[in-house]
XYZ file of C-alpha atoms in Angstrom:
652
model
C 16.416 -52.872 -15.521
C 17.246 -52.233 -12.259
C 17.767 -54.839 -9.491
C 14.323 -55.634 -8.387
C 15.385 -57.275 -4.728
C 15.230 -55.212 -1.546
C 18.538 -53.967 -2.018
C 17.295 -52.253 -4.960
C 14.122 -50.853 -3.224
C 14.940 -50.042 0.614
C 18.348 -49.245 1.104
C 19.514 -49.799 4.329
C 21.922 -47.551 6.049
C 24.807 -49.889 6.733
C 26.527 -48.586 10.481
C 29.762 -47.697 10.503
C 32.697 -49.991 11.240
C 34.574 -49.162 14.491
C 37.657 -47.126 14.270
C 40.659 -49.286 14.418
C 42.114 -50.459 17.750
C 45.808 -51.596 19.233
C 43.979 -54.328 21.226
C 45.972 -57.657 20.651
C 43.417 -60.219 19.506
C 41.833 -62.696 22.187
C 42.346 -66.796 21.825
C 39.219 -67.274 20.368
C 39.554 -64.537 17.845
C 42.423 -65.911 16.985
C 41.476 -69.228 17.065
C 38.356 -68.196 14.609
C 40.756 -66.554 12.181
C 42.767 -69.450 12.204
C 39.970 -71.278 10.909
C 39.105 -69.351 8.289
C 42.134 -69.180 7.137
C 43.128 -72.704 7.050
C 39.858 -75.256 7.518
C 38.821 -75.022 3.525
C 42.619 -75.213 2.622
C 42.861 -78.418 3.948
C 45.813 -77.707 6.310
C 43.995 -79.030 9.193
C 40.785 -80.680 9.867
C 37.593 -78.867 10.701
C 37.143 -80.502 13.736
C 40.376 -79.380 15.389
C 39.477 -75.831 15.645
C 35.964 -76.647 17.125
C 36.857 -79.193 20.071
C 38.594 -76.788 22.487
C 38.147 -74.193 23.767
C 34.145 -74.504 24.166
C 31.901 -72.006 22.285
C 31.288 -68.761 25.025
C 27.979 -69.284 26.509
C 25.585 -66.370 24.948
C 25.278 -63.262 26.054
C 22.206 -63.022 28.974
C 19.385 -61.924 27.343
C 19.363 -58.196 27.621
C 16.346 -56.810 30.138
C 13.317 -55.660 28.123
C 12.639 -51.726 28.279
C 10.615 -50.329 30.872
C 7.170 -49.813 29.787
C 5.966 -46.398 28.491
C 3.120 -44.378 28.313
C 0.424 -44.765 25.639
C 0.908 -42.644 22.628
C -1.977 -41.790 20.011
C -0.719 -43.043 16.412
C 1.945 -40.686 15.173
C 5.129 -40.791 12.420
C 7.667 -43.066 13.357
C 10.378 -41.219 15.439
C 13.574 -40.037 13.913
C 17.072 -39.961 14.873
C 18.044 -36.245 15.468
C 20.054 -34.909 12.391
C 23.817 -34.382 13.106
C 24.992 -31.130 10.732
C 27.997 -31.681 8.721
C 31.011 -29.784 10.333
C 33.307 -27.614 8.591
C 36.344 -29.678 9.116
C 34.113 -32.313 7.873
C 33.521 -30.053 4.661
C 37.175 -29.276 4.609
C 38.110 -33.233 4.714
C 35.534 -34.558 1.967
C 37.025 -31.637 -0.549
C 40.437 -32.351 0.352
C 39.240 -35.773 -1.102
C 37.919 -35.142 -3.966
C 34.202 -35.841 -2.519
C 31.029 -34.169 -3.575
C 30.080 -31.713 -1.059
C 26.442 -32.886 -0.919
C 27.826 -36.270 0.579
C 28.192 -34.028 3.452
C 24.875 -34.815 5.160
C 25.008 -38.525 4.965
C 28.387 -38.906 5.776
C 27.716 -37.151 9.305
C 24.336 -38.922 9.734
C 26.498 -42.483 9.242
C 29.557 -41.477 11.299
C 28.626 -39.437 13.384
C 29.866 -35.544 14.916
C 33.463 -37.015 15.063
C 33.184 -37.969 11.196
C 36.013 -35.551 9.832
C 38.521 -37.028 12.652
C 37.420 -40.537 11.597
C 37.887 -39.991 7.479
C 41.624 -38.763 8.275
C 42.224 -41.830 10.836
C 40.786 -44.257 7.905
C 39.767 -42.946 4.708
C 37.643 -46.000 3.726
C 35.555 -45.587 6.281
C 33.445 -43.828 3.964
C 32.452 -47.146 2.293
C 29.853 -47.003 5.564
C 28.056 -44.532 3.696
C 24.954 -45.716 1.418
C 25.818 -45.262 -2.114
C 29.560 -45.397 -2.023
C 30.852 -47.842 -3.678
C 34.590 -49.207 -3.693
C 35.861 -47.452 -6.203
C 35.135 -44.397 -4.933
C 36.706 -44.592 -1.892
C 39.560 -45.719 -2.922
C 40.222 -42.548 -5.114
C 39.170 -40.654 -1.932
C 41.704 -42.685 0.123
C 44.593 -41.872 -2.379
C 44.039 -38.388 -2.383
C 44.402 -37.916 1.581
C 47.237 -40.179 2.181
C 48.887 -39.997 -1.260
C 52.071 -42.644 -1.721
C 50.975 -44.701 1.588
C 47.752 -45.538 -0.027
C 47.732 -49.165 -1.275
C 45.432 -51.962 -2.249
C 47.045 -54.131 0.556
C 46.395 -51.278 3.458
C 44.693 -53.046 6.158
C 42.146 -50.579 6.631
C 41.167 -50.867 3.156
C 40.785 -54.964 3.456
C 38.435 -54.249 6.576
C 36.122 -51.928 5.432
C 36.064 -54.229 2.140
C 34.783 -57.235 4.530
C 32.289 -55.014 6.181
C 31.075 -53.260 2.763
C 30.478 -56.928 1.031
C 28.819 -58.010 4.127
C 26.326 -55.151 4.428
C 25.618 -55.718 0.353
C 24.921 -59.290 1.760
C 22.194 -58.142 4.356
C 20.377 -55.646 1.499
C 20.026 -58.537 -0.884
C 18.768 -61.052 2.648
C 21.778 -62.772 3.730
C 22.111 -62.967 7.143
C 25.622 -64.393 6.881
C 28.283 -65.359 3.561
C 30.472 -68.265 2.806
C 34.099 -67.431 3.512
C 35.224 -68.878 0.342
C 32.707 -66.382 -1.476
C 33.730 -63.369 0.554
C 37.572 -64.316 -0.012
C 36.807 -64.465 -3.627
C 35.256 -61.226 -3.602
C 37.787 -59.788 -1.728
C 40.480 -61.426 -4.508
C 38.776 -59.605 -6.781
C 38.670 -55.967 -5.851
C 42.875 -56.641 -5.462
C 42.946 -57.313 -1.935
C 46.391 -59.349 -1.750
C 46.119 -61.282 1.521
C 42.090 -62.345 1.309
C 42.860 -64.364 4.906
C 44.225 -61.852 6.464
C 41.411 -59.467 6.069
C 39.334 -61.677 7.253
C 41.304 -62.308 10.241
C 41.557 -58.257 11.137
C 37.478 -58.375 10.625
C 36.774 -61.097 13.379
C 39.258 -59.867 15.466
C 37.660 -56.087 15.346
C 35.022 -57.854 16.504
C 31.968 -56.355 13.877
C 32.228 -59.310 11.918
C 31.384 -62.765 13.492
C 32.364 -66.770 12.174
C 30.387 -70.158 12.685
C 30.496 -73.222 11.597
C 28.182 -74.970 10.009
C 28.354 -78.770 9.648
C 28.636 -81.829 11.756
C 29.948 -82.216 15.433
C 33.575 -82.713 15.017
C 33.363 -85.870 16.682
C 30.583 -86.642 13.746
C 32.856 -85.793 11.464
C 35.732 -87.865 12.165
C 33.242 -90.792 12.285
C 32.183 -90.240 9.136
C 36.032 -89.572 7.471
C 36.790 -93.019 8.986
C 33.753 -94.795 7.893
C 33.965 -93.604 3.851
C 36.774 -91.622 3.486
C 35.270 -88.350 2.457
C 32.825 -86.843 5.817
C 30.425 -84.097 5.224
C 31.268 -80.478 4.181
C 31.989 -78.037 6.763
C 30.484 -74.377 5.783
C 32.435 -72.005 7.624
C 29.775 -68.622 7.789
C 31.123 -64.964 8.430
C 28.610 -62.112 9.635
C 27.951 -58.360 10.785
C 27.637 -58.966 14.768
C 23.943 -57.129 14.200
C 22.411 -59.644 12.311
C 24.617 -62.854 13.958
C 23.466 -61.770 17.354
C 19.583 -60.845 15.833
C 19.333 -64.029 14.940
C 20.847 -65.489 17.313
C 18.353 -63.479 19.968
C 15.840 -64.672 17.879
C 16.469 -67.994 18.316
C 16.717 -67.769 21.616
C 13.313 -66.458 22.418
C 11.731 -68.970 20.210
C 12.959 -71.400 21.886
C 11.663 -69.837 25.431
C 8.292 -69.787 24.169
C 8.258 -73.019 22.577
C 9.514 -74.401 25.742
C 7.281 -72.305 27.946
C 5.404 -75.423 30.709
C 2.726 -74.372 33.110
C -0.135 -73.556 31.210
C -3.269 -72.366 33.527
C -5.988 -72.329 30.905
C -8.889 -74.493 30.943
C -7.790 -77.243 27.986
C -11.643 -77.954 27.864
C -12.685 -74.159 27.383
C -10.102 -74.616 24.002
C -11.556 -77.503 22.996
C -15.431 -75.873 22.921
C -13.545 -73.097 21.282
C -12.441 -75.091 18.663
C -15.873 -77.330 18.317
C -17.515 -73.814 17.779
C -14.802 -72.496 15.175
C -15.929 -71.722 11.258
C -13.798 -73.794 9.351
C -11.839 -77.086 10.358
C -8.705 -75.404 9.357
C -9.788 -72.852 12.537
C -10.298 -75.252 14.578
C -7.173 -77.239 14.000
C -5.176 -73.942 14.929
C -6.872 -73.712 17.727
C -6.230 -76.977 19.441
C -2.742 -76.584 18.121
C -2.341 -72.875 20.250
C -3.935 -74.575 22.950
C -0.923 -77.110 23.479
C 1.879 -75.104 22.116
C 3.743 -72.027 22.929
C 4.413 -71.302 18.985
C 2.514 -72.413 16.151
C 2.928 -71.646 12.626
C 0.060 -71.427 10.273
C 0.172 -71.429 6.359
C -2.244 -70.199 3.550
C -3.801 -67.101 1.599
C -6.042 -64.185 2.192
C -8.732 -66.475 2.617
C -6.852 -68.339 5.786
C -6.551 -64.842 7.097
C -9.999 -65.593 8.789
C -8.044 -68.923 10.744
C -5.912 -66.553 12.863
C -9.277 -64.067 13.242
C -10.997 -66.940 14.870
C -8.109 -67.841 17.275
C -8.307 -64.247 18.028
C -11.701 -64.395 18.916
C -11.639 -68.060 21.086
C -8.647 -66.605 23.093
C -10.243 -63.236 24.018
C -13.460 -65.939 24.756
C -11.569 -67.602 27.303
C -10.580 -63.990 29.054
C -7.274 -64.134 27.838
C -5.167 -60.783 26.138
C -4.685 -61.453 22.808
C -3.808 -59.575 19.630
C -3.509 -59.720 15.765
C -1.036 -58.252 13.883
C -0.168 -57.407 10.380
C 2.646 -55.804 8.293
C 0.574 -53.040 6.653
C -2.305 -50.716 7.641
C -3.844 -52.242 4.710
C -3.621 -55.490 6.604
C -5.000 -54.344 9.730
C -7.888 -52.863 7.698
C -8.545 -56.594 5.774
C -8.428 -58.039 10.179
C -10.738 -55.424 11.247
C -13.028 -56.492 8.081
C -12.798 -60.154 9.137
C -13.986 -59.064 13.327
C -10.819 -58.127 14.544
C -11.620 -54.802 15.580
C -8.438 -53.758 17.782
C -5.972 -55.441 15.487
C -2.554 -53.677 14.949
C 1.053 -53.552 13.125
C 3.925 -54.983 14.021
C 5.188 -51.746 13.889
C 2.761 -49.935 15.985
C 2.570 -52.987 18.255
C 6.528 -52.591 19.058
C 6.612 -48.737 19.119
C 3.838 -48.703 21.879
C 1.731 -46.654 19.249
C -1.011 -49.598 19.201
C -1.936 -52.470 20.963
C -2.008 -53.414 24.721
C 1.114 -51.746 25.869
C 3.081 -53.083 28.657
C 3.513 -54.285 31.982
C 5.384 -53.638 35.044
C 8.127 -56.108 33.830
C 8.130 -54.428 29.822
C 6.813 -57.592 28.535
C 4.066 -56.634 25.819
C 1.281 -57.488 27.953
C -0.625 -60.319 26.018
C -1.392 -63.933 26.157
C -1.622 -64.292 22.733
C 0.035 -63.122 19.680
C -0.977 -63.390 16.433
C 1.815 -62.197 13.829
C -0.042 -62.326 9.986
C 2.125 -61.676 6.961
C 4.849 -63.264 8.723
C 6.751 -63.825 6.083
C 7.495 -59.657 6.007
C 9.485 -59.973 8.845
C 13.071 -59.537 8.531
C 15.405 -60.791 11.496
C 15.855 -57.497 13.817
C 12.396 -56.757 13.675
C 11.296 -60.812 14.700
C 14.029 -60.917 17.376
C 12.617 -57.497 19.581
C 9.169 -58.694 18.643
C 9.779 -61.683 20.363
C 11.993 -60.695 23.395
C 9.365 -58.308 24.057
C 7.228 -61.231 24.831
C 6.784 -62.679 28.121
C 7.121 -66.361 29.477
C 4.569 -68.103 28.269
C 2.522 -65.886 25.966
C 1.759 -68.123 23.096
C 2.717 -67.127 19.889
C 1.340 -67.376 16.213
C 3.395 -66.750 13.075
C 0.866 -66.935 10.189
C 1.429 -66.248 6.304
C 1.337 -66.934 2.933
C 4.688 -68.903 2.298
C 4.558 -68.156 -1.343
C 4.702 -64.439 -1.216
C 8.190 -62.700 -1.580
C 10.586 -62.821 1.944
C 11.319 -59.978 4.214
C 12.863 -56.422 2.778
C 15.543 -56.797 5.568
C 18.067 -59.456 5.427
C 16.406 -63.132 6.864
C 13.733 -65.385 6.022
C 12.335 -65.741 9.680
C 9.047 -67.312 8.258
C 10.467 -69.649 5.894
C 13.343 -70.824 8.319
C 10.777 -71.895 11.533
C 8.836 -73.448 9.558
C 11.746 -75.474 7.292
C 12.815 -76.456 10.730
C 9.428 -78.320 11.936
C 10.253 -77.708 15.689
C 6.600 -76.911 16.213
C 3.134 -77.454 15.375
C 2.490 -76.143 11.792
C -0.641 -75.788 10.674
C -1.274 -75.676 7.394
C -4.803 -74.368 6.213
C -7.263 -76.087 3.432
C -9.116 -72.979 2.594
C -8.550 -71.864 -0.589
C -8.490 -68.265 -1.774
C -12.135 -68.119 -3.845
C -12.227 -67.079 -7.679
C -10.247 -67.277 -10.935
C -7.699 -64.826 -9.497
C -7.502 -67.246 -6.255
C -7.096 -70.247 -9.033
C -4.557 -68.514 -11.150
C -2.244 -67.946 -7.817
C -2.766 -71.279 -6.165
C -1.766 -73.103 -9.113
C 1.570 -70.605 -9.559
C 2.106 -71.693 -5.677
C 3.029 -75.136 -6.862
C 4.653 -74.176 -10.425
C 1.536 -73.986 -12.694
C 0.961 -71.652 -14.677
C -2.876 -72.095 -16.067
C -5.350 -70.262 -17.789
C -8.801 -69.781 -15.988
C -12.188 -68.976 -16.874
C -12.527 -65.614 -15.970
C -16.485 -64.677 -17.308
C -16.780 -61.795 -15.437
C -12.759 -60.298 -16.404
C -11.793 -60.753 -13.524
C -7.819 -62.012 -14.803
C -6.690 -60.192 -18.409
C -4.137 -61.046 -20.702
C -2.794 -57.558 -22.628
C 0.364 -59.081 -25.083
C 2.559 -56.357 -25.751
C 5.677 -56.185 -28.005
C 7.854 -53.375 -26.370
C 8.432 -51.574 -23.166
C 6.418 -48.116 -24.905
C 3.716 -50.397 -25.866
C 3.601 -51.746 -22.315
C 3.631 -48.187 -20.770
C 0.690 -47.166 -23.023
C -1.387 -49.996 -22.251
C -1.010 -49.943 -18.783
C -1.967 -46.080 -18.674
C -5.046 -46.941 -20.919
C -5.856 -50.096 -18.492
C -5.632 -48.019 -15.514
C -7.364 -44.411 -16.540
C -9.890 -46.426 -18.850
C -10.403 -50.004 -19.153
C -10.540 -51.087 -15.551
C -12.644 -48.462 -14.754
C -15.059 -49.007 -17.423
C -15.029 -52.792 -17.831
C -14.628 -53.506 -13.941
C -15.981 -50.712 -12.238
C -12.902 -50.161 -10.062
C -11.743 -46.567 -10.239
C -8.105 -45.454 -11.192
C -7.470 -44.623 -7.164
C -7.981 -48.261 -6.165
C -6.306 -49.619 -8.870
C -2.571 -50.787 -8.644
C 0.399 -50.762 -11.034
C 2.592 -53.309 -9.963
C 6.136 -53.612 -11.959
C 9.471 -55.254 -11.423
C 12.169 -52.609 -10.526
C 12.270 -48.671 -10.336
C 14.369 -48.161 -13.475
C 14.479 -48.633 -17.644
C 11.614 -47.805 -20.116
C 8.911 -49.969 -18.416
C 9.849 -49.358 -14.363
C 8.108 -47.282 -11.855
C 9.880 -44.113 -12.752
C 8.722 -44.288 -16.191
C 5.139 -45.676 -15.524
C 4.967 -43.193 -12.492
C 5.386 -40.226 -15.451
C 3.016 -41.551 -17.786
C -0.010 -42.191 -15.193
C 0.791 -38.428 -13.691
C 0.647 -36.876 -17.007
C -2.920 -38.603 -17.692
C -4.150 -38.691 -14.192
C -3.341 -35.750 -12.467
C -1.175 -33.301 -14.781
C 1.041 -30.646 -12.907
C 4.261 -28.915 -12.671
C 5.460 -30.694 -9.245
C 5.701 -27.363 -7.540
C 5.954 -29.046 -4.077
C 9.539 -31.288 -4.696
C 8.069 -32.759 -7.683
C 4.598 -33.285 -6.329
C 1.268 -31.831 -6.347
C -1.768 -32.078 -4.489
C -3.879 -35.631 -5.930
C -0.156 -37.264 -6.710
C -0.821 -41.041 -5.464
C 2.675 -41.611 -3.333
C 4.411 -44.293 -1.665
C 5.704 -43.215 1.605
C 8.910 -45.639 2.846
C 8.804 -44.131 6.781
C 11.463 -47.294 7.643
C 13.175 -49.793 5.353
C 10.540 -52.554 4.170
C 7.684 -50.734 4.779
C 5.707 -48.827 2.598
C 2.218 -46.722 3.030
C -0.137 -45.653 0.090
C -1.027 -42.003 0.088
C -1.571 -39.343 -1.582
C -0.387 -35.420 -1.618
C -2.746 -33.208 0.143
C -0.554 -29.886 0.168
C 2.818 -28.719 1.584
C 4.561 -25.345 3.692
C 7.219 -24.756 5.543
C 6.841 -28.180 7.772
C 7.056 -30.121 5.049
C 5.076 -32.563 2.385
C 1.512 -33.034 3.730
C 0.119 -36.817 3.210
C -3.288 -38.821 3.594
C -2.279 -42.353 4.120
C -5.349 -44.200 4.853
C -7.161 -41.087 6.520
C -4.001 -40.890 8.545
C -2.335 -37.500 8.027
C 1.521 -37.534 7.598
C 3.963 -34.960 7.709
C 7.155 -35.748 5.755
C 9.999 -32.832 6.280
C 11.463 -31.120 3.334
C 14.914 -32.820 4.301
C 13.319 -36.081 4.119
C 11.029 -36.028 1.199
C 13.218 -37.188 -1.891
C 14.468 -40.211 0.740
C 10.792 -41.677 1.912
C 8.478 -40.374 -0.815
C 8.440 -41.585 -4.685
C 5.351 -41.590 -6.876
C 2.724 -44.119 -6.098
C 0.842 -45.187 -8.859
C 3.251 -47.941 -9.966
C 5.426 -50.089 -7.359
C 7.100 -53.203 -7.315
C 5.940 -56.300 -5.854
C 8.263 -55.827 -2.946
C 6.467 -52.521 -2.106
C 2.845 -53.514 -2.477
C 3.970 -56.878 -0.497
C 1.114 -57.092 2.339
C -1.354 -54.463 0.784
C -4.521 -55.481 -1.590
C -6.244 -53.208 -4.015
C -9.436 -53.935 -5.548
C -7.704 -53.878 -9.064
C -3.822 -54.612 -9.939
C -2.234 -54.093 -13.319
C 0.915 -56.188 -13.328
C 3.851 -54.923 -15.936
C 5.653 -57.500 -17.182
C 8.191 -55.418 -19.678
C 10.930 -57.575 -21.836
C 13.446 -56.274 -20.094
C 12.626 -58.243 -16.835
C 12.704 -61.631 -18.172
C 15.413 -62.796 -16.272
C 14.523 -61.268 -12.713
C 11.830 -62.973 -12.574
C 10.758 -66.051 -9.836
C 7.852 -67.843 -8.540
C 7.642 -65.893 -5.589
C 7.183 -62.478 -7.211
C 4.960 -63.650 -9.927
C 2.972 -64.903 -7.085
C 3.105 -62.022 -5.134
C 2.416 -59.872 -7.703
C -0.574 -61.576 -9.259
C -2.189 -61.628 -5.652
C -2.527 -58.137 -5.148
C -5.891 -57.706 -6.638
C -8.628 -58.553 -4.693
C -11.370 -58.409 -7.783
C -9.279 -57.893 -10.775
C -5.576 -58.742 -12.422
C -4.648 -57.620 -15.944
C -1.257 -58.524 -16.907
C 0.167 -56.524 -19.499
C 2.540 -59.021 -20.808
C 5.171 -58.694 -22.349
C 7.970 -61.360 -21.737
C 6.745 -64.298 -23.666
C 7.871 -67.913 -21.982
C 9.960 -66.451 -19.412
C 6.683 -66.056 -17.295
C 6.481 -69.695 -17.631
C 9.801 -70.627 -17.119
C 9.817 -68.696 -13.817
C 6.762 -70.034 -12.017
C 8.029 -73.480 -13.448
C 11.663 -73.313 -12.422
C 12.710 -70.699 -10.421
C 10.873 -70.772 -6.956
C 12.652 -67.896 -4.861
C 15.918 -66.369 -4.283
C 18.076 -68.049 -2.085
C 19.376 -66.270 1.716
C 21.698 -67.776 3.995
C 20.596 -67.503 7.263
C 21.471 -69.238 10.494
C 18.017 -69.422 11.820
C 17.164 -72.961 11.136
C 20.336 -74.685 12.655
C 20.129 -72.690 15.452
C 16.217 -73.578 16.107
C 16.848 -77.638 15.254
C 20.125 -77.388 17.901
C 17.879 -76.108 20.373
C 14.297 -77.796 19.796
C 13.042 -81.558 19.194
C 11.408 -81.510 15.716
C 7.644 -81.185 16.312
C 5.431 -84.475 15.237
């Protein structure tokens, strides 16, 4: 079975590493490398590396854009395709390269891209899909008897390869030691040195992580041993994300001078419909960010601090990951809420004000957990002094499709108010998934079907079940029509994956010869517009402009060029995918196969997905168990939490 992570689901499109320069290193490149190279070796103590020179101050935080006009909903803009050249052509033939890597190759380095493959051959490791070995049989056939496993070029784009594999799977940064080993093991001879050309390039970034140095001699002298000291190595785009990040939570958190009426917040939260309401209420009135924790039910807490805030004649705002989350806020009063995505694009929402702040007061950000590190750190620079902010979400759903764990990491640092709410989602599927949250797995009564156990021996028996669930038993038994019922599975490939489920509910639900790229009008899609996100629709027709979509009563138009990329067969997805959408019914595949992907977090976030009914067809015996039991979530290293503890008081 395929990998069943983000990596495996939205590839990112890793950017491409800078063409080499003569520049002679600076002192503190130098000084970093150094330190790499010699801190876990033991040739010199941690702390001398650290004590002088100072860290540079960070960068000034770059001006927010000027505002822009209000723009009616639309498809998320695209950069402007760059056709492949000829001499581009010419270059990926002359090494050995399929010609249909043409397109991506130009789209990831650019109009110069021929001049840049003869410069460095392994530069085409930037390119999605490329693995190692591949271009090092493209580097050997351009430069012949100079190619080598030691070439400098080859050790850099090695560094920035393992580090963008990093990011797809969440990692914001990597231990040294495990990208030296990594690098040992694809034959790079001098594993330091490599890392030494990447920091001094400059696209690759080092911390430390550990005690002060002076902390750290104090402890060495006190038992002999002193803490570890993790020495971290990133791509400057996340580092400096998360670093932003930081940054701006920070300035909010810090934000003084508030000019509301403390009283008017306090009737607000007398008059709210739940004490868990009212608690985030007080606790928005006195902070500048608040985190709030719980399930669709809590969904109405945030609602109601929507509605207190726009009572007091401030601009406030919900919003959520999905359309289908904006549509469960406008069900629960929130009439104007928004996505994140249309919030930032300028699609939705309030817009912005003479300075390009987004022009709120208040911000409420549900399914927090969804959002990756870029995506937090421009959703909070484009927030102005002293707009208060809310992250809200269900901390046992999966993390972000982009590398971080934004959610996770604020609140693990407690340096603000977190709110945590004590309304529990309603019914035995509500039972089953609170009890998962804290490593139970439990059977419920269930008198009205609402959770169903289908054992199945073998991936075809799963497949056939889950086609007989969907087209017939759900429907039948439940009342909830095939359309708004959802097949929910662990990865895209082997017997029991999307790819084959996606076959088996086309050829009973809506039979056809794919005419239009493998589609035909009825075909339930998922449309991936942008990494992480995905959009139920389904196939109205198609021409000359492309694949014609209804997403939500939103039409879509997804070009021929771009149709195999963003659109796949919707019937089945994995839990990633359906990650901040409901459905009235979910059918969740549980094929032998993907016994040992499984964790906590995506049994959780699968089984949640059905707002009336869950049928597991199950087929992996205890390791369903085992996994809620024992293995909570994949682990990401990030830098977010250090960076918010250096920089805030813990809250409380």
């Amino acid at each position: 079975m395929e990998d069943s992570g983000p990596a495996a689901e939205t590839p990112g499109t890793p950017e491409a590493p800078e063409t080499p320069g003569t520049a002679p290193r600076s002192a503190v490149a130098e000084a970093l490398a150094a330190a790499v190279r010699a801190v876990e070796s033991g040739e010199r103590p941690a702390a001398s590396f650290f004590n002088e020179p100072k860290p540079a101050a960070r960068p000034a935080r770059p001006a927010r854009p000027a505002p822009a006009p209000r723009a009616a909903a639309a498809p998320p803009a695209r950069a402007a395709v760059i056709p492949p050249s000829a001499e581009l052509t010419e270059v990926l033939a002359a090494g050995g390269a399929p010609e249909q890597l043409a397109g991506q190759v130009a789209a990831t380095l650019g109009e110069h891209a021929a001049e840049a493959l003869r410069e460095d051959p392994w530069r085409l490791l930037a390119v999605p899909g490329v693995r190692p070995e591949q271009a090092d049989g493209f580097a050997r056939a351009l430069l012949g008897a100079e190619c080598g496993p030691g070439d400098e070029r080859r050790a850099r784009a090695l560094v920035g390869w393992l580090l963008e594999r990093a990011a797809l799977a969440g990692h914001t940064v990597l231990e040294s030691s495990a990208l030296r080993a990594e690098l040992a093991r694809r034959s790079v001879p001098d594993a330091d040195e490599a890392l030494q050309s990447a920091v001094a390039e400059g696209s690759v970034l080092v911390f430390r992580e550990g005690p002060e140095p002076e902390e750290t001699e104090e402890t060495a002298e006190a038992d002999g041993s002193g803490e570890p000291v993790r020495l971290l190595l990133g791509l400057d785009r996340y580092a400096m994300a998360e670093e932003s990040l930081a940054d701006g939570l920070a300035r909010l958190a810090n934000a003084a001078g508030r000019d509301e009426d403390l009283a008017g917040w306090e009737d607000a939260a007398a008059g709210a419909p739940s004490p868990s309401a009212a608690e985030l209420i007080r606790a928005v009135a006195a902070a500048g960010l608040v985190t709030h924790s719980g399930g669709e039910a809590a969904r109405a807490e945030p609602a109601a601090l929507i509605a207190a805030a726009e009572g007091l004649g401030l601009r406030a705002c919900a919003a959520a990951h999905t359309e289908d989350g904006r549509r469960r806020l406008a069900g629960l009063g929130v009439t104007d809420a928004v996505t994140v995505a249309g919030l930032l694009s300028g699609q939705e929402g309030p817009g912005r004000d003479e300075d390009g702040a987004l022009a709120l007061d208040v911000l409420a950000v549900l399914d927090a957990p969804q959002l990756d590190v870029e995506t937090a750190a421009l959703l909070v620079e484009s927030l102005a002094d002293g707009t208060r902010l809310v992250l809200s979400g269900d901390p046992g759903v999966l993390w972000s499709a982009g590398p971080g764990r934004v959610f996770a990491d604020v609140v693990a640092s407690r340096t603000c108010p977190a709110v945590v709410s004590r309304t529990p989602d309603p019914g035995p599927v509500g039972e089953l998934v609170s009890g998962i949250a804290i490593g139970e797995l439990q059977q419920v009564d269930a008198p009205g079907k609402e959770v169903v156990i289908v054992p199945v021996r073998d991936p075809g028996e799963a497949v056939h079940r889950t086609v007989q669930l969907v087209a017939d038993s759900v429907p039948r038994a439940i009342g909830v029509p095939a359309e708004r019922t959802q097949v929910i599975t662990p990865g895209h490939g082997g017997p029991a994956g999307t790819r084959a489920l996606n076959a088996a509910l086309k050829e009973r639900l809506n039979p056809g010869p794919g005419r239009f790229g493998g589609f035909d009008p009825g075909d339930r899609v998922a449309y991936v517009p942008a990494p992480g996100r995905m959009v139920p629709g389904t196939v109205v027709s198609a021409d000359a402009e492309g694949l014609r979509l209804d997403c939500g009563g939103t039409p879509v138009v997804v070009p021929p060029a771009r149709v195999a990329e963003e659109v796949r067969h919707g019937w089945a997805v994995t839990a990633h995918q359906a990650a901040g959408t409901r459905w009235e019914a979910a059918v969740v595949v549980l094929p032998g196969d993907a016994a040992a992907t499984l964790t906590r977090s995506w049994v959780y976030t699968a089984f949640s997905r059905g707002e009336r009914h869950l049928s597991v067809v199950h087929g992996v015996d205890q390791a369903l168990a085992r996994a809620v039991a024992e293995v909570p979530a994949t682990e990401r290293d990030t830098r977010l939490r250090p960076l918010l503890e250096a920089q805030l008081r813990p809250a409380g």
